[in-house]
Coordinates of C-alpha atoms in Angstrom, one line a residue:
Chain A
X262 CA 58.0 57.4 127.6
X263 CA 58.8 57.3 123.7
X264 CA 59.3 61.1 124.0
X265 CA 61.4 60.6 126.9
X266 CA 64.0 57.8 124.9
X267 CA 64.0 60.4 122.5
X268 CA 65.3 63.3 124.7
X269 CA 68.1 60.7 126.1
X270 CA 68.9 59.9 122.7
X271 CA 69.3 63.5 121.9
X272 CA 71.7 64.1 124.8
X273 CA 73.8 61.1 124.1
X274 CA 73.7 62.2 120.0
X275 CA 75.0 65.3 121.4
X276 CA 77.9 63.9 122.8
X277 CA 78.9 63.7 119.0
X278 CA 78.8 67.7 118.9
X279 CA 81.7 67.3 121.4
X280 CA 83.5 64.7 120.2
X281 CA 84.1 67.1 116.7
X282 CA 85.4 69.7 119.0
X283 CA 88.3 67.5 119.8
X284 CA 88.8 66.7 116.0
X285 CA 88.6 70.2 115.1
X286 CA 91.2 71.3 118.1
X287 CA 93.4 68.6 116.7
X288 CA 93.2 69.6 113.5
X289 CA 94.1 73.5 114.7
X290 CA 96.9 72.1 117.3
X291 CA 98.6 70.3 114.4
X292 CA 97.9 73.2 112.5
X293 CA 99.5 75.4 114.7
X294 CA 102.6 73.4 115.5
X295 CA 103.1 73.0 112.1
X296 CA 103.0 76.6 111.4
X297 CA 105.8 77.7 114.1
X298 CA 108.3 74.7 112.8
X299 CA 107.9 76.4 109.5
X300 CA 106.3 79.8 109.7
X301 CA 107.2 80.6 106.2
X302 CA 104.7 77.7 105.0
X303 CA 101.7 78.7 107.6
X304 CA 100.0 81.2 105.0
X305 CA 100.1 79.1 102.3
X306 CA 98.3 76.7 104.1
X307 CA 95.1 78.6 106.4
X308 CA 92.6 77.6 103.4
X309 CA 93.7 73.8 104.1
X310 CA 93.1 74.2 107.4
X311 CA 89.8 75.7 106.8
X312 CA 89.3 73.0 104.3
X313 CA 89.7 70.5 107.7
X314 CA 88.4 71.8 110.5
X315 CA 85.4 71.5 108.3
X316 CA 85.6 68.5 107.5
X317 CA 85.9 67.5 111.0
X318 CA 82.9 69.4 111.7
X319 CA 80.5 68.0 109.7
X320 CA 80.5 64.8 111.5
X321 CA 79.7 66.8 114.6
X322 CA 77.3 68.3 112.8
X323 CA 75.7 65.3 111.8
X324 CA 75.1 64.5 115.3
X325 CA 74.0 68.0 116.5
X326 CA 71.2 67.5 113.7
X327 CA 70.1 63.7 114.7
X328 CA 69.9 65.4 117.9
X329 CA 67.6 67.8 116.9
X330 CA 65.3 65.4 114.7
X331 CA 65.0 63.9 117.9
X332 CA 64.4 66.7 120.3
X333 CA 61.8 67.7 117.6
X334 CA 60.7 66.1 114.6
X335 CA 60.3 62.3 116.1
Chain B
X25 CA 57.9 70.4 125.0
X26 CA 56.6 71.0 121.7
X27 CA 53.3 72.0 123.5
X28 CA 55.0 75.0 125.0
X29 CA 56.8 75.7 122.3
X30 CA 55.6 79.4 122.8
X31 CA 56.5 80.2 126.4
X32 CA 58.1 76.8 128.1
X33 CA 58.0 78.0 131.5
X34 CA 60.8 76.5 134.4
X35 CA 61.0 77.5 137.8
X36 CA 59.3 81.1 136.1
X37 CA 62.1 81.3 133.3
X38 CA 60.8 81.6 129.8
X39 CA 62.5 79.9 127.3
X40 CA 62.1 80.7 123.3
X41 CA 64.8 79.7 121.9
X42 CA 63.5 78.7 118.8
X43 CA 60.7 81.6 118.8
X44 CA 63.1 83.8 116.7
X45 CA 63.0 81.1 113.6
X46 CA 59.7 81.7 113.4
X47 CA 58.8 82.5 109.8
X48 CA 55.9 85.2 109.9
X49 CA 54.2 87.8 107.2
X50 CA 55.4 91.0 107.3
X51 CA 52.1 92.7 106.4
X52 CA 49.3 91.5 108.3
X53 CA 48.6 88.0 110.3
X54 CA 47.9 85.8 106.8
X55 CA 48.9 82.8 105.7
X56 CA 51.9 82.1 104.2
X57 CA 51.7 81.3 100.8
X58 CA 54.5 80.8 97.8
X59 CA 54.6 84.5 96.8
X60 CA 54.1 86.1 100.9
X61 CA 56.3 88.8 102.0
X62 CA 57.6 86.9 105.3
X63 CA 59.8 88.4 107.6
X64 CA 62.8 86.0 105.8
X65 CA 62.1 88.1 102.4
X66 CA 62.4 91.7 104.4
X67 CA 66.1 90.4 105.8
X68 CA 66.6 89.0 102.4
X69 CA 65.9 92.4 100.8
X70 CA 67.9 93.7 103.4
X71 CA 70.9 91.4 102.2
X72 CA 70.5 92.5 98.8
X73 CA 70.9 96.3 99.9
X74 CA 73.9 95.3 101.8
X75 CA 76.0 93.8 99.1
X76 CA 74.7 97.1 96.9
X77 CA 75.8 99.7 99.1
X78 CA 78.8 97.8 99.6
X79 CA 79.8 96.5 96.1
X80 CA 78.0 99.1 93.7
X81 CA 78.1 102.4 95.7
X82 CA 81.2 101.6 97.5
X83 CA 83.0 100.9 94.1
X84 CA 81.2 103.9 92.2
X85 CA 83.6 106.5 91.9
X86 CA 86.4 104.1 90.6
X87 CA 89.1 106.3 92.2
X88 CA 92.8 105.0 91.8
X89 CA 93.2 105.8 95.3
X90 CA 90.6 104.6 97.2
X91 CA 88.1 105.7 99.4
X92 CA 87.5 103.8 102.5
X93 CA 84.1 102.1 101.1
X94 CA 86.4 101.4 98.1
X95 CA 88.8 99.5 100.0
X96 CA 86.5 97.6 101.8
X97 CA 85.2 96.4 98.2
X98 CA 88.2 95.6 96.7
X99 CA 89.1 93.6 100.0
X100 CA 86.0 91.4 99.8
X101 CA 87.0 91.0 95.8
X102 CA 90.2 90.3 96.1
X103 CA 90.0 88.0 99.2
X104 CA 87.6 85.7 96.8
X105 CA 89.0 85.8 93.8
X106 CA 92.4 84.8 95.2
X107 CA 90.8 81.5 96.7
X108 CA 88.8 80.6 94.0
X109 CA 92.1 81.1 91.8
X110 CA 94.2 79.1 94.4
X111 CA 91.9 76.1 95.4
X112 CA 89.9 76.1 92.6
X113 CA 91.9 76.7 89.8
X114 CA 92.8 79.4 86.9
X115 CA 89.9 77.9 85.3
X116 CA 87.6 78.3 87.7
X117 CA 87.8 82.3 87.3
X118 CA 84.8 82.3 85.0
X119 CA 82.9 80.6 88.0
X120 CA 84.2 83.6 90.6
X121 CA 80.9 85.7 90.1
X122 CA 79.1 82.7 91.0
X123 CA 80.9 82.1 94.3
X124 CA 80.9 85.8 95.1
X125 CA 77.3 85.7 94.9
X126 CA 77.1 82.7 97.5
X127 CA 79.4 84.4 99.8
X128 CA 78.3 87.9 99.7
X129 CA 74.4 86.6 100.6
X130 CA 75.5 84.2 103.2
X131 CA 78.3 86.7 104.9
X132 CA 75.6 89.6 105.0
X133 CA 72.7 87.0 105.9
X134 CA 75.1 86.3 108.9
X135 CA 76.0 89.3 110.0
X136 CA 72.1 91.0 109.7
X137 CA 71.1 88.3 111.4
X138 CA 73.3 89.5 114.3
X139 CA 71.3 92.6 114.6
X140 CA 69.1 91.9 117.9
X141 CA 65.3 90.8 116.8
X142 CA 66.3 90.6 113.5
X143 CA 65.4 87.3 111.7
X144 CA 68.4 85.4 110.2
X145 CA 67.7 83.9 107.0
X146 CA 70.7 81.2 106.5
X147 CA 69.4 79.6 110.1
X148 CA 66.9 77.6 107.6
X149 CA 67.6 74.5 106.1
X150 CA 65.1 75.5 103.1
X151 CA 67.8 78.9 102.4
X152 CA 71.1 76.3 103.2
X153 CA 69.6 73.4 101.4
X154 CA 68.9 75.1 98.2
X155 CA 72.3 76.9 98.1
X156 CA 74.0 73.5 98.6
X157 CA 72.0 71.7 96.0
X158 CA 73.0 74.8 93.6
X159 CA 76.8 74.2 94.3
X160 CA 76.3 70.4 93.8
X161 CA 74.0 70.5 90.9
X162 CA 76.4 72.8 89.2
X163 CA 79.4 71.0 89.9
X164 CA 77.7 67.7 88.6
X165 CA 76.8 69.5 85.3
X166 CA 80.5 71.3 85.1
X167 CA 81.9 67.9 86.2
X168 CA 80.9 66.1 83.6
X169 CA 80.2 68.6 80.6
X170 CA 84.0 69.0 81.3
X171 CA 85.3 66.0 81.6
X172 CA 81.7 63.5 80.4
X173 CA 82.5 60.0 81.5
X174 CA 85.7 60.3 82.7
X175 CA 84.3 62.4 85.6
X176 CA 82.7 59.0 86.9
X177 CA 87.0 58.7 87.7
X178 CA 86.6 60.6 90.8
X179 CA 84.8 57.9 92.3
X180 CA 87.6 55.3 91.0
X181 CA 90.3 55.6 93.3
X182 CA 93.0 54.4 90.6
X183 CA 95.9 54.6 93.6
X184 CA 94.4 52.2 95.9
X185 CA 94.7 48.5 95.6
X186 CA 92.4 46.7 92.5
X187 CA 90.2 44.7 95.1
X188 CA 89.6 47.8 97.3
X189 CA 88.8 50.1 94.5
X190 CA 84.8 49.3 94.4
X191 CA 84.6 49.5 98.4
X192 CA 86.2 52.9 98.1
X193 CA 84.2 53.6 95.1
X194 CA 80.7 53.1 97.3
X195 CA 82.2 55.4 99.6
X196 CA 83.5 58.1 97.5
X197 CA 80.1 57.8 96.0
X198 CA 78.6 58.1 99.6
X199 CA 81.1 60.9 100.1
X200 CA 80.2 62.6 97.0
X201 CA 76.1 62.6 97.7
X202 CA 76.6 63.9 101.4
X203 CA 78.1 66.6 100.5
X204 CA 75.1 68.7 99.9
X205 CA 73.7 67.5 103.4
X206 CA 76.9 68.4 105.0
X207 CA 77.1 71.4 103.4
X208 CA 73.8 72.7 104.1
X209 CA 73.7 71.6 108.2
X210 CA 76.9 73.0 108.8
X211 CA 75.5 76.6 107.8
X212 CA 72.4 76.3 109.2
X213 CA 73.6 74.5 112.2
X214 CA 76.4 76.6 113.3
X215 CA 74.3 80.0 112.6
X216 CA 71.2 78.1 114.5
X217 CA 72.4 76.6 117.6
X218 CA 75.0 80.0 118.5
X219 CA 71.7 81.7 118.4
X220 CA 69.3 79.1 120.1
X221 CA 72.2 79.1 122.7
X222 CA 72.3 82.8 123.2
X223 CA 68.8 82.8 123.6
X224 CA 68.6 80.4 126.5
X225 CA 71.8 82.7 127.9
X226 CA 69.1 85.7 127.5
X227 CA 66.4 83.9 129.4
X228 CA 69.0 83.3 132.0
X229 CA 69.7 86.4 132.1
X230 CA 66.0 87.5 133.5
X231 CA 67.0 85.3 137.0
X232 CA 67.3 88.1 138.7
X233 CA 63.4 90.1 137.9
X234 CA 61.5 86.6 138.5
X235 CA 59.8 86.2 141.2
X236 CA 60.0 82.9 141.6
X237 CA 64.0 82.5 142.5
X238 CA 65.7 83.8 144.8
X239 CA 67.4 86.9 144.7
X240 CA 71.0 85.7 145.6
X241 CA 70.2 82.8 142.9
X242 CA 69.6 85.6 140.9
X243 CA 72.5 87.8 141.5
X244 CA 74.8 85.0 140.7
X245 CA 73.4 84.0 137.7
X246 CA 72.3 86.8 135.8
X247 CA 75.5 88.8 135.0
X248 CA 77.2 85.1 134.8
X249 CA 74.4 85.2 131.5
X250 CA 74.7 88.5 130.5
X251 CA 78.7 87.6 130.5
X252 CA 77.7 84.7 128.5
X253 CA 75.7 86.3 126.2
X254 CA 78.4 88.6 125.1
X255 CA 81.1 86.2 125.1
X256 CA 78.8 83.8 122.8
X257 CA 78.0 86.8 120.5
X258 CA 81.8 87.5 119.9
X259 CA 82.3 83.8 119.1
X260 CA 79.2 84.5 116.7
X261 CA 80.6 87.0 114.9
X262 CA 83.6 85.4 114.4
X263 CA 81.4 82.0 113.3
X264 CA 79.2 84.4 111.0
X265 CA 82.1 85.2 108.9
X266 CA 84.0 81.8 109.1
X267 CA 81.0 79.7 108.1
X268 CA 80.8 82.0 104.7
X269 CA 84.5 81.3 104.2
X270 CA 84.0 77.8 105.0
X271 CA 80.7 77.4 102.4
X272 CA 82.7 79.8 99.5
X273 CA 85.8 77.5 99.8
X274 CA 84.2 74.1 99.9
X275 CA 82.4 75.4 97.5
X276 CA 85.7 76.1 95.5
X277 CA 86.9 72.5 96.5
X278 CA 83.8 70.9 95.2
X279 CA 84.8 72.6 91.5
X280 CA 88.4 72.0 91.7
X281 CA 86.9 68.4 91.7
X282 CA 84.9 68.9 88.9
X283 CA 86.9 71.1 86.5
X284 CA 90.1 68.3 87.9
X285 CA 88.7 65.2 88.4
X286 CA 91.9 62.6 88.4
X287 CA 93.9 65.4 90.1
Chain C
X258 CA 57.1 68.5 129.8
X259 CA 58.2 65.7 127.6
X260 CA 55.4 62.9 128.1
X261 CA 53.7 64.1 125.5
X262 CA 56.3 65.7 123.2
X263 CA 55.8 63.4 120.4
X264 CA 52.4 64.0 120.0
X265 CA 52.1 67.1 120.6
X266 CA 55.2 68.0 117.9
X267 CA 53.1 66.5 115.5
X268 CA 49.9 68.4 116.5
X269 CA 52.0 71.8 116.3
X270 CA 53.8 70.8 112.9
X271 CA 50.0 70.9 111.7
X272 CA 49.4 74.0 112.8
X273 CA 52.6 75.7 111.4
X274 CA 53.9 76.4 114.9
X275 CA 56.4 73.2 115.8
X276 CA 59.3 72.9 118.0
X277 CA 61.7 73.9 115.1
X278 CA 60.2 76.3 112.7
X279 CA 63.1 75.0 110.5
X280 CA 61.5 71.9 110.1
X281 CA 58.0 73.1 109.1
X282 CA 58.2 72.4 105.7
X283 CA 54.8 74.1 104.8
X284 CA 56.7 77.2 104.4
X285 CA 59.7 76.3 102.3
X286 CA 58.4 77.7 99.1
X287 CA 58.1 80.4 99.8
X288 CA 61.8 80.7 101.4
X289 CA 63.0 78.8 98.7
X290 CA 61.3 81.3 96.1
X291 CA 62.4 84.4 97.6
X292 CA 65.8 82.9 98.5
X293 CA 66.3 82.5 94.4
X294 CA 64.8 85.8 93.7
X295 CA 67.5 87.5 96.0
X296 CA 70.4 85.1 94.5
X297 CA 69.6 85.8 90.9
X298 CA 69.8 89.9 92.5
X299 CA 72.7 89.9 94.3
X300 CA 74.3 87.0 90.9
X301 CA 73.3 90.3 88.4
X302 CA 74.2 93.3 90.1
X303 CA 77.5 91.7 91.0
X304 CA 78.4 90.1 87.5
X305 CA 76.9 93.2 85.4
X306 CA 77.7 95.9 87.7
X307 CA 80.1 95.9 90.3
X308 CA 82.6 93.0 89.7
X309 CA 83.3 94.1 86.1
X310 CA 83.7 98.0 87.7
X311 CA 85.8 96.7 90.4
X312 CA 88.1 94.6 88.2
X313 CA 88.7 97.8 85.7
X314 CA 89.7 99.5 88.7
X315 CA 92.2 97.4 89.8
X316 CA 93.4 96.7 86.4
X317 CA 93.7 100.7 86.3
X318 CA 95.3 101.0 89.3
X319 CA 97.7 98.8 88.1
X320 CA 98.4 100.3 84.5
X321 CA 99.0 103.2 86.6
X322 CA 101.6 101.8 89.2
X323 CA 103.2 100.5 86.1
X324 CA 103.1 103.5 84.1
X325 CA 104.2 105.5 87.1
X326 CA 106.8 103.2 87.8
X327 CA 108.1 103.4 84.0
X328 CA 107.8 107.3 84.1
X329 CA 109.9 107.4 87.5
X330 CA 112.5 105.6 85.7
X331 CA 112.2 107.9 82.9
X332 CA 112.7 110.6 84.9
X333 CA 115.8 108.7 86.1
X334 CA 117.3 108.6 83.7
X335 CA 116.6 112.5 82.8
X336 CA 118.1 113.0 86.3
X337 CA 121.1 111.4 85.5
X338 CA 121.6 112.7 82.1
X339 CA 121.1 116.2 83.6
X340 CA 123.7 115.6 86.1
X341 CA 126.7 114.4 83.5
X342 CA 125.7 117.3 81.7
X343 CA 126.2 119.4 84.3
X344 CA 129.5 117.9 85.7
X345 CA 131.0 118.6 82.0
X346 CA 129.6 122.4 81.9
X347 CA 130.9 122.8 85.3
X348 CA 134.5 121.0 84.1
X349 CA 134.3 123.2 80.8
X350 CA 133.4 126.5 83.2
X351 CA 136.4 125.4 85.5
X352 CA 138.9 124.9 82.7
X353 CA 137.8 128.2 80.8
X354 CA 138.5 129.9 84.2
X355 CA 141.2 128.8 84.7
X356 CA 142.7 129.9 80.8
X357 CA 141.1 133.5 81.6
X358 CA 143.1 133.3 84.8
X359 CA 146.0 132.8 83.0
X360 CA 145.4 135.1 80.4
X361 CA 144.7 137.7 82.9
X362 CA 147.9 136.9 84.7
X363 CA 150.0 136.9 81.9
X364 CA 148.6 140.5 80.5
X365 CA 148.9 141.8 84.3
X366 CA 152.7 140.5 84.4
X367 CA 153.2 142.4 81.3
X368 CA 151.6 145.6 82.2
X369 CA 153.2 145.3 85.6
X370 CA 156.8 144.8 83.5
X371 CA 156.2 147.6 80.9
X372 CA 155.3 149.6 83.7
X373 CA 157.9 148.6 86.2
X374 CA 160.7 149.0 83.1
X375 CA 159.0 152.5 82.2
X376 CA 159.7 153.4 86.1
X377 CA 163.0 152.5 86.2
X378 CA 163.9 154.1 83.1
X379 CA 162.1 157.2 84.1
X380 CA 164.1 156.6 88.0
X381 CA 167.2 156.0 86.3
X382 CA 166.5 159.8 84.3
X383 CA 166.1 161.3 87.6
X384 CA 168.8 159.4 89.2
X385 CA 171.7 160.6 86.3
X386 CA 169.6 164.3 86.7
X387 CA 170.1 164.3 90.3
X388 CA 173.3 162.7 90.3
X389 CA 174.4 165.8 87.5
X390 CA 172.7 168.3 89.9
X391 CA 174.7 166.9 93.0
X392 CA 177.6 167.1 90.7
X393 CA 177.4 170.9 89.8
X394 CA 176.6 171.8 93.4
X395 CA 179.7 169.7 94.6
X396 CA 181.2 171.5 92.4
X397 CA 179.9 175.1 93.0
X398 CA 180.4 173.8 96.5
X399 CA 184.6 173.1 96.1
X400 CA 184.9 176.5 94.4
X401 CA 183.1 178.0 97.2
X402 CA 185.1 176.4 99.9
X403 CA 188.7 177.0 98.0
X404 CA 186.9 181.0 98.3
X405 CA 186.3 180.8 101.9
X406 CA 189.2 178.7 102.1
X407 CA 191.6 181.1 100.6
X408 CA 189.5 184.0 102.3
X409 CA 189.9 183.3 105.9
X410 CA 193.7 181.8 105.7
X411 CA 194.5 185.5 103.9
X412 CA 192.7 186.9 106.9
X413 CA 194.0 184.9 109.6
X414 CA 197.4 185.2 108.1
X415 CA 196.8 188.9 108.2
X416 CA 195.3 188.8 111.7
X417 CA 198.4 187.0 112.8
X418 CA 200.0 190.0 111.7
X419 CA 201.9 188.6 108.5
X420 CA 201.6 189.8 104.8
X421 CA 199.2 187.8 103.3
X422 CA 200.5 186.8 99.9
X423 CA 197.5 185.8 97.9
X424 CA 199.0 183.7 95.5
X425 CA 200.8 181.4 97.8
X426 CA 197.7 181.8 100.2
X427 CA 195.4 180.1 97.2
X428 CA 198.0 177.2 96.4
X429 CA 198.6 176.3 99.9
X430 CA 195.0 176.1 100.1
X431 CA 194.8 174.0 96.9
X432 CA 197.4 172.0 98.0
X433 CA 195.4 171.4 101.3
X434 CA 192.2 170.6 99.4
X435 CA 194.2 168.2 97.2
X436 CA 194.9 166.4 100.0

């Protein structure tokens, strides 16, 4: 049963995984319409967006691991 | 599932998606002590030999025009010393050899561990945690041999309202001592799961040969896997490279804040 | 599968085979030691070897773009230079030509004037010559004709069956030519 709660709890930690997806596309959609209202600027500006979209994963990837500590180290 | 850790059998599927991590000695069946060659040290050594033939042989006959294998090294140099110049600073040069270091291992770690069977070193937290602890523990040291007290500014947000300033400071602070963790998972993470996920793809991709399902279940689902595995494997290729950029130019961000702490 | 996933993870974290061979921390030394062995490699054949040999390169190539660039210019210039020197040889040339041209015309106008003057002294020789000859053989010529002249009226005045008188024959005759 414990092991059980656990595997739910993984599932629903992975929702998180998911939820950084949509931060990292925002961060590349604003990227992107950013870059064709000022082209010129786009180049200056791919290690910022590097800088973001990890950022914005981390937090996904906090969840990812939670999710494996409880598929298999709890 | 832990129990069937070797060989979790479904419906006749095998899954081992996790059986590729498995840290083994490369001579023999014993132990593994501190000083065992494991499979992780062969792909190591491997690593090593990569960045040599690339770097030292591909650079050795310092032509002015050059070779192909010259080009490639001069790209790699070039592409790194320009970020560490441009997000870390003109004063971060003397740091470049440093970050080189960190990217080369991790890009070529990546990448061997690509190579089907092969055993990828940066999918461990013990290889990703100690790189990150390097990067923080030597921008901690730079940070304040550089700057001593007035480093402890970085956590004192001197823009933001007087009464907010400690709240902030508790979560700069926060900020600041995640960093390793966040550092380290992402690597590991990314590199793990793409290839846990193409191995569950790969024992899809057996549907077809097992006896157990039927062979229009089969037919369906094994070239939808095969199709999956390659597409994945692209996206891994592309994440192999992306996650070395990613570690190299946090990396560079982390000593921008060190070397620039009221910036 | 799961009931007993708990227990069981901790069984197989004891014997060095868990779930996640990532977490069995029995094993990080030795990733950790070889891990540092290959950094401090891959930290001293970059940062002895093949940084510093890469950066001379580059720093090479770029003496030489600069030095090729300043040597283009050079050579430029030279170009140029060589040009204006040979616009003014070819100026000089085209003026010199044109003096010889001259000089050559003037000395042919000359000849051609000495020469023309010589042949119209040496015409104007044979014209008073021929004119003299034409002269004398008029001349012989009158004196011949006042002879025929003077001949056939004596004999047609003698075939008309007169006297011919020779002295009135030759003045009427004279008188004729005269006329």
């Amino acid at each position: 049963m414990e092991g059980q709660l656990a595997h739910i709890g993984a599932g629903l930690a992975g929702l998180g995984t998911g939820l950084a997806a949509l931060g990292v596309g925002n961060v590349a959609a604003n990227y992107l319409a950013g870059a064709l209202r000022n082209p010129s600027a786009a180049a200056s500006q791919t290690a910022t967006l590097f800088i973001g979209i990890a950022f914005a994963e981390a937090l996904g990837i906090f969840s990812f691991l939670v999710a494996l500590l409880l598929m298999f180290a709890v | 599932m832990a129990s069937e850790a070797h060989g979790a059998e479904e419906g006749g599927l095998t899954f081992h998606p996790m059986d590729q991590f498995q840290l083994e000695s490369f001579f023999g069946d014993g132990p593994i002590g501190m000083f065992t060659i494991t499979n992780a040290t062969v792909w190591m050594a491997l690593a090593i030999v990569c960045v040599v033939a690339m770097m030292v042989f591909g650079s050795s006959r310092r032509a002015i025009v050059p070779s192909r294998a010259q080009s490639v090294a001069e790209l790699a140099y070039g592409f790194i010393y320009k970020m560490v110049e441009d997000v870390a600073g003109k004063d971060a040069v003397k740091f470049f050899p440093y970050i080189m270091t960190l990217f080369m291992f991790i890009v070529f770690a990546n990448f061997l561990g690509l190579i089907p069977m092969s055993f990828t070193t940066t999918s461990h937290f013990a290889v990703t945690v100690v790189l990150a602890l390097l990067v923080f523990v030597t921008v901690t040291v730079v940070g304040f041999v550089k700057n001593g007290a007035s480093f402890l500014a970085l956590f004192w947000v001197s823009s933001a309202p007087l009464a907010l300033r400690p709240v902030l400071a508790v979560i700069e602070i926060i900020s600041y001592f995640v960093r390793p963790v966040s550092h380290s998972i992402r690597l590991a993470g990314n590199v793990m799961a793409g290839h846990a996920v193409i191995k569950v793809f790969a024992a899809f991709a057996a549907a077809l040969v097992v006896n157990e399902i039927p062979t229009a279940v089969g037919a369906i689902v094994t070239p939808l896997s095969i199709l999956g595995i390659t597409a994945l494997y692209a996206l891994e290729v592309l994440v192999a490279f992306i996650q070395a950029y990613v570690f190299a130019i946090l990396t560079c961000v982390y000593l921008r804040d060190a070397l620039h702490p009221s910036h | 599968m799961a009931t007993d996933t708990s227990a069981a993870g901790h069984a197989a974290d004891a014997a060095a085979a868990p779930g996640m061979p990532q977490l069995d921390f029995s094993n990080w030394g030795n990733q950790i030691f070889w891990l540092l062995v290959t950094l401090v490699v891959i930290y001293f054949v970059l940062s002895r070897i093949a940084l510093p040999r890469i950066a001379a390169v580059l720093a090479e190539r770029q003496g030489t773009i600069t030095n090729d660039i300043a040597a283009a210019e050079q050579l430029k210039a030279k170009a140029a230079e060589a040009e204006e020197a040979y616009n003014l040889a070819l100026a000089n040339a085209r003026t010199e030509a044109q003096r010889i041209v001259a000089e050559t015309k003037a000395e042919i106008q000359a000849d051609l004037d000495a020469a023309t003057a010589q042949a119209d002294a040496e015409i104007a020789a044979k014209t008073a010559e021929s004119e003299k000859a034409i002269g004398e053989i008029r001349a012989g010529a009158l004196e011949s004709i006042r002879e025929v002249a003077t001949d056939t009226a004596q004999e047609i005045v003698t075939a008309l069956g007169g006297k011919a008188d020779a002295d009135a024959v030759k003045a009427a005759v004279q008188a004729r030519m005269k006329g």
